[in-house]
PDB file of C-alpha atoms in Angstrom:
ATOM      1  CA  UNK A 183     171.336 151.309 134.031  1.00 97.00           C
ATOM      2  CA  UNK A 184     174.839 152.955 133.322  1.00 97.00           C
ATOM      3  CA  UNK A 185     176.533 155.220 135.729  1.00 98.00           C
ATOM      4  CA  UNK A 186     179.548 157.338 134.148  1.00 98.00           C
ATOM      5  CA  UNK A 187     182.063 158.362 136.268  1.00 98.00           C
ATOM      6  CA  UNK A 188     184.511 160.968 135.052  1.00 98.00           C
ATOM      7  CA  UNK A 189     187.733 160.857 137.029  1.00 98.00           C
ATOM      8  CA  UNK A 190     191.318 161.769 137.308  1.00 98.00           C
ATOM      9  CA  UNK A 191     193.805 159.228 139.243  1.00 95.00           C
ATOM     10  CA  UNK A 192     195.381 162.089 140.008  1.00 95.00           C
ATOM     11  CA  UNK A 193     192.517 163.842 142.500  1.00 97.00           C
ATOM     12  CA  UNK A 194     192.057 162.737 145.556  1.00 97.00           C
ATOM     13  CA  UNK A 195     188.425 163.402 145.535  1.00 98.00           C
ATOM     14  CA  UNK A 196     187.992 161.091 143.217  1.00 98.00           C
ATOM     15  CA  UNK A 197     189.420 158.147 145.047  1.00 98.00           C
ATOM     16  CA  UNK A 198     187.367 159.152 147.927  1.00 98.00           C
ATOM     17  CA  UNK A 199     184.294 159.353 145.611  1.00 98.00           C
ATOM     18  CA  UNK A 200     184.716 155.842 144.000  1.00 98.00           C
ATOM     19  CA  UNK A 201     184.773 154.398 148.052  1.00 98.00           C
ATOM     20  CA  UNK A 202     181.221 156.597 148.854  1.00 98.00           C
ATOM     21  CA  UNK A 203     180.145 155.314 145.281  1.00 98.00           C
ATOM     22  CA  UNK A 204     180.711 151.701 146.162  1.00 98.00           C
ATOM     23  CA  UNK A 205     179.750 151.579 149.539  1.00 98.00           C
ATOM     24  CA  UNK A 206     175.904 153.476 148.342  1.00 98.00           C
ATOM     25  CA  UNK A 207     176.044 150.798 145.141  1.00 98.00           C
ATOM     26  CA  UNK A 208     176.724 147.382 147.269  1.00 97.00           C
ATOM     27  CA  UNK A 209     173.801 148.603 149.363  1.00 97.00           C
ATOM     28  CA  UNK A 210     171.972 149.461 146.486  1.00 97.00           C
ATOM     29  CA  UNK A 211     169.141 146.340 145.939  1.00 96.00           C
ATOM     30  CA  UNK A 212     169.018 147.040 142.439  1.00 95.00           C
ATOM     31  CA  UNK A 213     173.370 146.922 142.074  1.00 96.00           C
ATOM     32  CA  UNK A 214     173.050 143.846 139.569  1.00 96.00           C
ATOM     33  CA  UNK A 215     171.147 146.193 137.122  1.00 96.00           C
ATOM     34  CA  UNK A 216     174.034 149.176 137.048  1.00 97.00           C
ATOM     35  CA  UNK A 217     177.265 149.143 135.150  1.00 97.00           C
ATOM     36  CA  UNK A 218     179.479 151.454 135.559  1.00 98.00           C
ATOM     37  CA  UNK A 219     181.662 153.052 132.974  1.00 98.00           C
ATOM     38  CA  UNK A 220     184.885 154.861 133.781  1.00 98.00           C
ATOM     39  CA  UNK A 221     186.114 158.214 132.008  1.00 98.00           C
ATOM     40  CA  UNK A 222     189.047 160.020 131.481  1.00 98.00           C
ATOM     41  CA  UNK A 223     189.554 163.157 132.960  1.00 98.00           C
ATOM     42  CA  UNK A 224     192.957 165.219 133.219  1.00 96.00           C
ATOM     43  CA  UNK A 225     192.666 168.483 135.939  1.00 94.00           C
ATOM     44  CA  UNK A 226     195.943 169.627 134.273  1.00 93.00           C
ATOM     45  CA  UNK A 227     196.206 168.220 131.099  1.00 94.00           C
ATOM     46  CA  UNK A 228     199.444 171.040 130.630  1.00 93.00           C
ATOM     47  CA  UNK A 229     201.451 169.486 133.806  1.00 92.00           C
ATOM     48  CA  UNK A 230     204.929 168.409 133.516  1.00 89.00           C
ATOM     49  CA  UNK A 231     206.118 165.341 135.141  1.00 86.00           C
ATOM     50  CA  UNK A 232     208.245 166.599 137.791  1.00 85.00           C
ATOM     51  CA  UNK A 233     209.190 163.182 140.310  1.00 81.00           C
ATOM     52  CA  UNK A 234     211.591 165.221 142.105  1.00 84.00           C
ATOM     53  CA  UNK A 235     209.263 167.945 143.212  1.00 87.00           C
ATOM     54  CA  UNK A 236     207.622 168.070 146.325  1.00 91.00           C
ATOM     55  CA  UNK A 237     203.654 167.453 146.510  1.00 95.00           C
ATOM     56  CA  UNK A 238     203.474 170.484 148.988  1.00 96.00           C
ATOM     57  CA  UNK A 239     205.416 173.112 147.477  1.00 95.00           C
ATOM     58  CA  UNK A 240     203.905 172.471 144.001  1.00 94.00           C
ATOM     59  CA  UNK A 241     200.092 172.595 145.207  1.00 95.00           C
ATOM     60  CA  UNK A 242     201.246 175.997 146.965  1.00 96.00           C
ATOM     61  CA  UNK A 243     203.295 177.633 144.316  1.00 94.00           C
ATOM     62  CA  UNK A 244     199.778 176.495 141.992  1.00 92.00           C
ATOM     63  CA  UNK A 245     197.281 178.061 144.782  1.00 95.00           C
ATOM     64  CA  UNK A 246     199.738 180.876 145.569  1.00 96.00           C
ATOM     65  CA  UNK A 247     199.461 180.127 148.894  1.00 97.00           C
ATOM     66  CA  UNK A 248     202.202 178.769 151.596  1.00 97.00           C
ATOM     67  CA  UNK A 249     203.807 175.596 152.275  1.00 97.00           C
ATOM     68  CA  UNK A 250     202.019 175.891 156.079  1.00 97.00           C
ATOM     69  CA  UNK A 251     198.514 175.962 154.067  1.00 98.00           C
ATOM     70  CA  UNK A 252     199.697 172.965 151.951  1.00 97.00           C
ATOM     71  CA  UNK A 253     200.472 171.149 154.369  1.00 98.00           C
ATOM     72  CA  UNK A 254     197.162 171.556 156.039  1.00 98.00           C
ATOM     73  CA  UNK A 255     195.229 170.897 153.471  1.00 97.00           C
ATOM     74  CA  UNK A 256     196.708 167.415 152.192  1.00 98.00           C
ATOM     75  CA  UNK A 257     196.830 166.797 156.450  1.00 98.00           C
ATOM     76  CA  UNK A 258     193.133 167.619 156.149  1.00 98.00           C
ATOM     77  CA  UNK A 259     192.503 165.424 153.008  1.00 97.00           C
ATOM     78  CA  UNK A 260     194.451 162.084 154.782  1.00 98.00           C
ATOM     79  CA  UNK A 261     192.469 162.288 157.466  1.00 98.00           C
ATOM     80  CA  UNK A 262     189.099 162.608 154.934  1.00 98.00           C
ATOM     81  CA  UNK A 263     190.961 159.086 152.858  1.00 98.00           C
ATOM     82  CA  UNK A 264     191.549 157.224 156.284  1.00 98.00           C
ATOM     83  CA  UNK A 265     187.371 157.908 157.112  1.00 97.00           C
ATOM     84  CA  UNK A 266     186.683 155.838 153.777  1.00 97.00           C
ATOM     85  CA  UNK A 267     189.442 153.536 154.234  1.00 97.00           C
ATOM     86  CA  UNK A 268     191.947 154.476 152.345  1.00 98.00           C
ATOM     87  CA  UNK A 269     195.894 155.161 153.217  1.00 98.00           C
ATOM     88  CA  UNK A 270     197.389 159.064 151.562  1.00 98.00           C
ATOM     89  CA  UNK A 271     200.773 158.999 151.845  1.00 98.00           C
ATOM     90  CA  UNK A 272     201.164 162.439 150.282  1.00 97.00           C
ATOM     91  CA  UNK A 273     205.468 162.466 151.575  1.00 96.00           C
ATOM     92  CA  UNK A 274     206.498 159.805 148.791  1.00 96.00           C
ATOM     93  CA  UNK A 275     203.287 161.334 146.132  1.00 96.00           C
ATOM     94  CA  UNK A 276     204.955 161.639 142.527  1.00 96.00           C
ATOM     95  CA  UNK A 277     204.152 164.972 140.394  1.00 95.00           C
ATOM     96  CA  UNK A 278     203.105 163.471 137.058  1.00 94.00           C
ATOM     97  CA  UNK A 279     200.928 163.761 134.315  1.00 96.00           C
ATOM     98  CA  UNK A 280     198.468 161.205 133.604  1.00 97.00           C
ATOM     99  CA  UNK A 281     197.848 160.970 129.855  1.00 98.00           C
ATOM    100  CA  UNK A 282     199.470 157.741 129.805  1.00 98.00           C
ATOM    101  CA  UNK A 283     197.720 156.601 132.879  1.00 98.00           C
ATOM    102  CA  UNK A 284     194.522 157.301 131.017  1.00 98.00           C
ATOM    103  CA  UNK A 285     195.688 155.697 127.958  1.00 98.00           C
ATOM    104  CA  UNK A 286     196.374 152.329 129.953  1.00 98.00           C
ATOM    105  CA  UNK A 287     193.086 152.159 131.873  1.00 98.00           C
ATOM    106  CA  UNK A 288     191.000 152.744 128.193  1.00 98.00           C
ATOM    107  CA  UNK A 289     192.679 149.563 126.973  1.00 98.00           C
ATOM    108  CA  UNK A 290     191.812 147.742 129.820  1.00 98.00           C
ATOM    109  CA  UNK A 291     188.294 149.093 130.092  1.00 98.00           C
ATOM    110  CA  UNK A 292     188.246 147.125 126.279  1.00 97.00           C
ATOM    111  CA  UNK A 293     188.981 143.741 128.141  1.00 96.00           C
ATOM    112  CA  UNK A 294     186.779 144.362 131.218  1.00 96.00           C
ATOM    113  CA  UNK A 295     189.228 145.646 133.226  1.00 98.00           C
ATOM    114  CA  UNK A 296     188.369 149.430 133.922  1.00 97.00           C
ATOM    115  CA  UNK A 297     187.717 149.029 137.593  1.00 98.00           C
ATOM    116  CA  UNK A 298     190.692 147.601 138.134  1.00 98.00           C
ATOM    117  CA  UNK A 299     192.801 150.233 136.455  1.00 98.00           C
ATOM    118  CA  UNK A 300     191.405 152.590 138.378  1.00 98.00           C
ATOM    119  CA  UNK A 301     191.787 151.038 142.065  1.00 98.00           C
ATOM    120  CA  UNK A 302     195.223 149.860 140.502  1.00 98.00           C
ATOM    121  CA  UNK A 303     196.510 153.443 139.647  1.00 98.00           C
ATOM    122  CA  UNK A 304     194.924 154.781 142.711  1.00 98.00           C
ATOM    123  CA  UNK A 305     196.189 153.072 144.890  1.00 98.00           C
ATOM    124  CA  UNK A 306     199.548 153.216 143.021  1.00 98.00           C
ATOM    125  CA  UNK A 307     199.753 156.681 143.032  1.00 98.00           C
ATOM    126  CA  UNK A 308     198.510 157.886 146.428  1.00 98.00           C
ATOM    127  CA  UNK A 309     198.994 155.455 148.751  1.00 98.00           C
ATOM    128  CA  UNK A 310     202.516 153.644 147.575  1.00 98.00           C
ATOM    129  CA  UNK A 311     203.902 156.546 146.061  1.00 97.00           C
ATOM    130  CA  UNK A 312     204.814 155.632 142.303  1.00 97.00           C
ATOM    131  CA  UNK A 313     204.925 157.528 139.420  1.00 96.00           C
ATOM    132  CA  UNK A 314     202.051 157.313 137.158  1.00 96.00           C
ATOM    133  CA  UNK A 315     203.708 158.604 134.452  1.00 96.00           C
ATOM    134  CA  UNK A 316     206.403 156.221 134.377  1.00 96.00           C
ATOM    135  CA  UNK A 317     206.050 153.481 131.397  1.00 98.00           C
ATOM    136  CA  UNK A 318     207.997 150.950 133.439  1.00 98.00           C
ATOM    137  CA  UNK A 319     205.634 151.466 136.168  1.00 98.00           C
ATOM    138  CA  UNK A 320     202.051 151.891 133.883  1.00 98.00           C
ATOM    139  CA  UNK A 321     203.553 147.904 132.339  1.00 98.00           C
ATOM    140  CA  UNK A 322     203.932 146.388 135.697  1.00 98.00           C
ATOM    141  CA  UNK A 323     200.637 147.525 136.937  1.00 98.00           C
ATOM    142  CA  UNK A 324     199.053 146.458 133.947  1.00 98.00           C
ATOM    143  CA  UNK A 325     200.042 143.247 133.409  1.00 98.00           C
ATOM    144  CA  UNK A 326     198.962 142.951 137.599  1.00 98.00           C
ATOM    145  CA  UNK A 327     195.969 143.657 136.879  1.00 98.00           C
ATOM    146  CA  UNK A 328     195.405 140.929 133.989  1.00 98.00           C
ATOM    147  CA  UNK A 329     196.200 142.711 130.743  1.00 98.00           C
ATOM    148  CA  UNK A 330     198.662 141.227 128.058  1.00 98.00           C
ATOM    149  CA  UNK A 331     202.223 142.244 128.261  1.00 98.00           C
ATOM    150  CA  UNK A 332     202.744 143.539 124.325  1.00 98.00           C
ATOM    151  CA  UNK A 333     199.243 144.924 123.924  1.00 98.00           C
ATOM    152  CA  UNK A 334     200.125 147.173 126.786  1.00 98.00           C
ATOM    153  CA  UNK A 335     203.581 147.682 125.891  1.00 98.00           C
ATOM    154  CA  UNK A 336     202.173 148.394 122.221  1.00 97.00           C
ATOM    155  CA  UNK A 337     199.726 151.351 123.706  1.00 98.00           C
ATOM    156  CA  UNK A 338     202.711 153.270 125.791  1.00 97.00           C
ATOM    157  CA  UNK A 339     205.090 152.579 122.879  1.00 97.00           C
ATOM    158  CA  UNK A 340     202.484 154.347 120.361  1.00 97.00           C
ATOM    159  CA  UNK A 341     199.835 157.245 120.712  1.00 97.00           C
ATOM    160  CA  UNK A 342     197.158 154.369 120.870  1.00 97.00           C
ATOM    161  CA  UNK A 343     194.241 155.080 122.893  1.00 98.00           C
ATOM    162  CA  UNK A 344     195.015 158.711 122.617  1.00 98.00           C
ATOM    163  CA  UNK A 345     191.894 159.430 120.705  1.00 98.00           C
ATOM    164  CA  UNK A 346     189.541 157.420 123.525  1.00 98.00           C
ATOM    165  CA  UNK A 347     190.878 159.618 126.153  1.00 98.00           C
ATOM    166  CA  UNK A 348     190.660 162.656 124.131  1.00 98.00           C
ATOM    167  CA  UNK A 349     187.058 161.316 123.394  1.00 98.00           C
ATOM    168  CA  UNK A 350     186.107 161.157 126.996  1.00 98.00           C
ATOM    169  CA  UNK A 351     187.740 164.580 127.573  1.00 97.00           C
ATOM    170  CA  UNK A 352     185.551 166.081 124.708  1.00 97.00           C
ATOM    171  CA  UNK A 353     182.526 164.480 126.098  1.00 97.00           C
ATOM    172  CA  UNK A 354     182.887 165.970 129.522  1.00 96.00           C
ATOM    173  CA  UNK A 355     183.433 169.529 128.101  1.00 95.00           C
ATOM    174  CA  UNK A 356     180.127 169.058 126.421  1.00 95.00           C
ATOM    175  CA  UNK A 357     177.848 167.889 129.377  1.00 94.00           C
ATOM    176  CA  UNK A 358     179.551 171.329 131.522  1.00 94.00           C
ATOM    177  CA  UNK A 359     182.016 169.039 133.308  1.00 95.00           C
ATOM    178  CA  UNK A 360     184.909 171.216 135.099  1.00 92.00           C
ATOM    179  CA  UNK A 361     185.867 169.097 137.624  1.00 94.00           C
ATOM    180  CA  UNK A 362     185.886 165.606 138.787  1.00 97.00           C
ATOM    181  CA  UNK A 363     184.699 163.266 140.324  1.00 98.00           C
ATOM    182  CA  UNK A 364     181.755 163.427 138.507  1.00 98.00           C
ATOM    183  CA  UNK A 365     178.736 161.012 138.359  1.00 98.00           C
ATOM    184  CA  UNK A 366     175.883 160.899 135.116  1.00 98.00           C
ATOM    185  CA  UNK A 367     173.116 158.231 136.028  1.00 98.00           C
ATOM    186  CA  UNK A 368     171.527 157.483 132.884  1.00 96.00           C
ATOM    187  CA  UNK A 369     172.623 160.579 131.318  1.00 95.00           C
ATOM    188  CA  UNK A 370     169.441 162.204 133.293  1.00 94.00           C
ATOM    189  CA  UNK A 371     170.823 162.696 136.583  1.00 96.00           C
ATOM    190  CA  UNK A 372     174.892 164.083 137.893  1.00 96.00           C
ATOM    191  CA  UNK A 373     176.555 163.983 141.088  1.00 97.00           C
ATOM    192  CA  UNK A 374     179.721 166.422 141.115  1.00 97.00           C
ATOM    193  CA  UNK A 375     182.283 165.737 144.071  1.00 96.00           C
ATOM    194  CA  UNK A 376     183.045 163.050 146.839  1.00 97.00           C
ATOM    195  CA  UNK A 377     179.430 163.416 148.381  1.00 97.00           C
ATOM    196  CA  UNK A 378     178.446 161.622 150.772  1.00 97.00           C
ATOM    197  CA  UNK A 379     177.128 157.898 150.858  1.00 98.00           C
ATOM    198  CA  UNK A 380     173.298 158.571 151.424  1.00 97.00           C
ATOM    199  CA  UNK A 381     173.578 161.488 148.214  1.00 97.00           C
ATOM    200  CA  UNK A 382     174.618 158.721 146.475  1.00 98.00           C
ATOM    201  CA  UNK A 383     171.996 156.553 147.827  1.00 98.00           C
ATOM    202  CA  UNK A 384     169.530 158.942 147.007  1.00 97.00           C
ATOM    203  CA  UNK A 385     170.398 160.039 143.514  1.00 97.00           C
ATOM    204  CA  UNK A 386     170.905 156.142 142.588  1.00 98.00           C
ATOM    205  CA  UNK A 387     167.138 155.224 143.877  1.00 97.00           C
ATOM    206  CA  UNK A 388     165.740 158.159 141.862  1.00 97.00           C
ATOM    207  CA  UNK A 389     167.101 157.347 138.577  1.00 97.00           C
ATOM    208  CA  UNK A 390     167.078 153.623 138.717  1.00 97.00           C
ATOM    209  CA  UNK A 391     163.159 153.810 139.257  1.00 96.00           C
ATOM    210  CA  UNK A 392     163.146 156.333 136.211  1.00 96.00           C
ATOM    211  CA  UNK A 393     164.915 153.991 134.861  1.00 95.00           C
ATOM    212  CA  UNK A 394     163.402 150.967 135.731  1.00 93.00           C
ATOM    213  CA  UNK A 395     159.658 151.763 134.596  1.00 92.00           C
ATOM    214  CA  UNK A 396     161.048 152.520 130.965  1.00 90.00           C
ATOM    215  CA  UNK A 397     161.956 148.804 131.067  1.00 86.00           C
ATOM    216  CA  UNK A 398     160.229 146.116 129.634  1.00 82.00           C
ATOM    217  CA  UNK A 399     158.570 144.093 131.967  1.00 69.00           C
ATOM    218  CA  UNK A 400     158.300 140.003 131.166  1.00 58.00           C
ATOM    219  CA  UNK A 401     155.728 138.584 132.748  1.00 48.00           C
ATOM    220  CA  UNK A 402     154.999 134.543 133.039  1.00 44.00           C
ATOM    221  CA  UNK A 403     151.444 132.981 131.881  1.00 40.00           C
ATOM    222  CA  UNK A 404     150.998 130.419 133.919  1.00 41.00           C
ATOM    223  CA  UNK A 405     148.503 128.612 132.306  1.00 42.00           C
ATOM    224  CA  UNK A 406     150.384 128.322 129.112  1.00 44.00           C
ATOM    225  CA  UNK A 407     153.907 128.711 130.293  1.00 45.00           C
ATOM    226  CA  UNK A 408     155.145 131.466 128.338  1.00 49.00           C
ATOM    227  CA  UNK A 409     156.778 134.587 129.071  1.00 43.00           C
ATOM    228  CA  UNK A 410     154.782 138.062 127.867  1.00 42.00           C
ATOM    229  CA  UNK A 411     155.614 141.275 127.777  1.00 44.00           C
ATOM    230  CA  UNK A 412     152.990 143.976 129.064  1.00 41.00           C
ATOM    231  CA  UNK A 413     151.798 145.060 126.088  1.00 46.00           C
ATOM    232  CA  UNK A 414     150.398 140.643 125.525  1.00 43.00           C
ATOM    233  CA  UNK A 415     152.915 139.875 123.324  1.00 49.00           C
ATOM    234  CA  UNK A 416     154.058 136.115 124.389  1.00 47.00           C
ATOM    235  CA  UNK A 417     156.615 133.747 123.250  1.00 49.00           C
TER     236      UNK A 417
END
């Protein structure tokens, strides 16, 4: 069964999100049936890279609110990371747009690899502070993660894989997607936000049995040794 996560390395939600996922799918008895499928996702696909500006003054100059509230808020949000495990360090956090980001994790979601780039640019961006938009930066993190050296230099020197994260953007307009994270179980079932681990839990037990009885079932005879499907057909 797929799961299709849309997501924005940029939104801290979503990094909390992928934790709740995992921790509900390594419980999950039937986690060696589900794939999961990354997709882009850009919650301001209009922002300029700015690495000089501060992370709190830019979220309250976008809200219209104060610096006070900002720096609430991301206080607030650390404290929500640090309950699933993870480190914000929102002080060294790099305004930046993401298209490029997105760009490298659909070439490595060709080679296997789209995990990775996520925890990779994740954990990049919120928690050590680089900037995401930086080609330098999107090379060294690729090639960490086990991609080749020229093909990833070949997608940031190019508009390759433009159209795949355009694609995913599209996709997510269609289904009523506004914001991210946001979880399709086998295109029957969504989960919007960082819920928690038992909604997860919940909504992945539902579909995969949905799931589940739509799948063939092989069955072995064992007085002639072969394997049949329900409906007697044996081989």
């Amino acid at each position: 069964m797929k799961v299709e996560i849309w997501s924005d390395i940029m939104c801290p939600f979503c990094y909390i999100g992928k934790r709740r996922f995992e921790a509900a799918l390594e419980k999950f008895p039937g986690k060696d049936d589900i794939t999961v499928e990354w997709k882009s996702f850009q919650l301001n696909p209009s922002l300029k890279s700015q690495p000089g500006k501060d992370v709190y003054d830019y979220v309250a100059e976008m809200k219209g609110q104060s610096r006070e509230w900002s720096l609430t808020v991301h206080d607030q949000l650390a404290g929500t990371a640090r309950e699933a495990g993870l480190t914000y360090n929102f002080d060294k956090a790099v305004i930046a747009n993401s298209f490029d980001a997105h760009r490298l994790i659909q070439l490595a979601k060709q080679q296997g690899l789209g995990d990775a780039a996520e925890e990779r640019l994740f954990y990049a961006y919120f928690t050590e502070g680089k900037d995401v938009s930086n080609h330098a930066t999107l090379l060294e993190l690729g090639v960490e993660i086990g991609l080749d050296k020229a093909a990833v230099e070949a997608v940031l020197e190019t508009s390759e894989m433009a159209a795949a994260v355009n694609k995913d953007v599209d996709e997510a307009q269609q289904l009523g997607i506004r914001g991210v994270p946001f979880f399709v179980l086998d295109r029957k079932y969504g989960v919007s936000g960082a819920q928690p681990v038992e909604a997860f839990t919940q909504t992945l037990e539902q579909a995969f049995a949905e799931w589940k009885s739509t799948q063939p079932v092989n069955t072995l005879d064992t007085l002639s040794g072969q394997v049949c499907t329900p409906d007697g057909d044996c081989q």
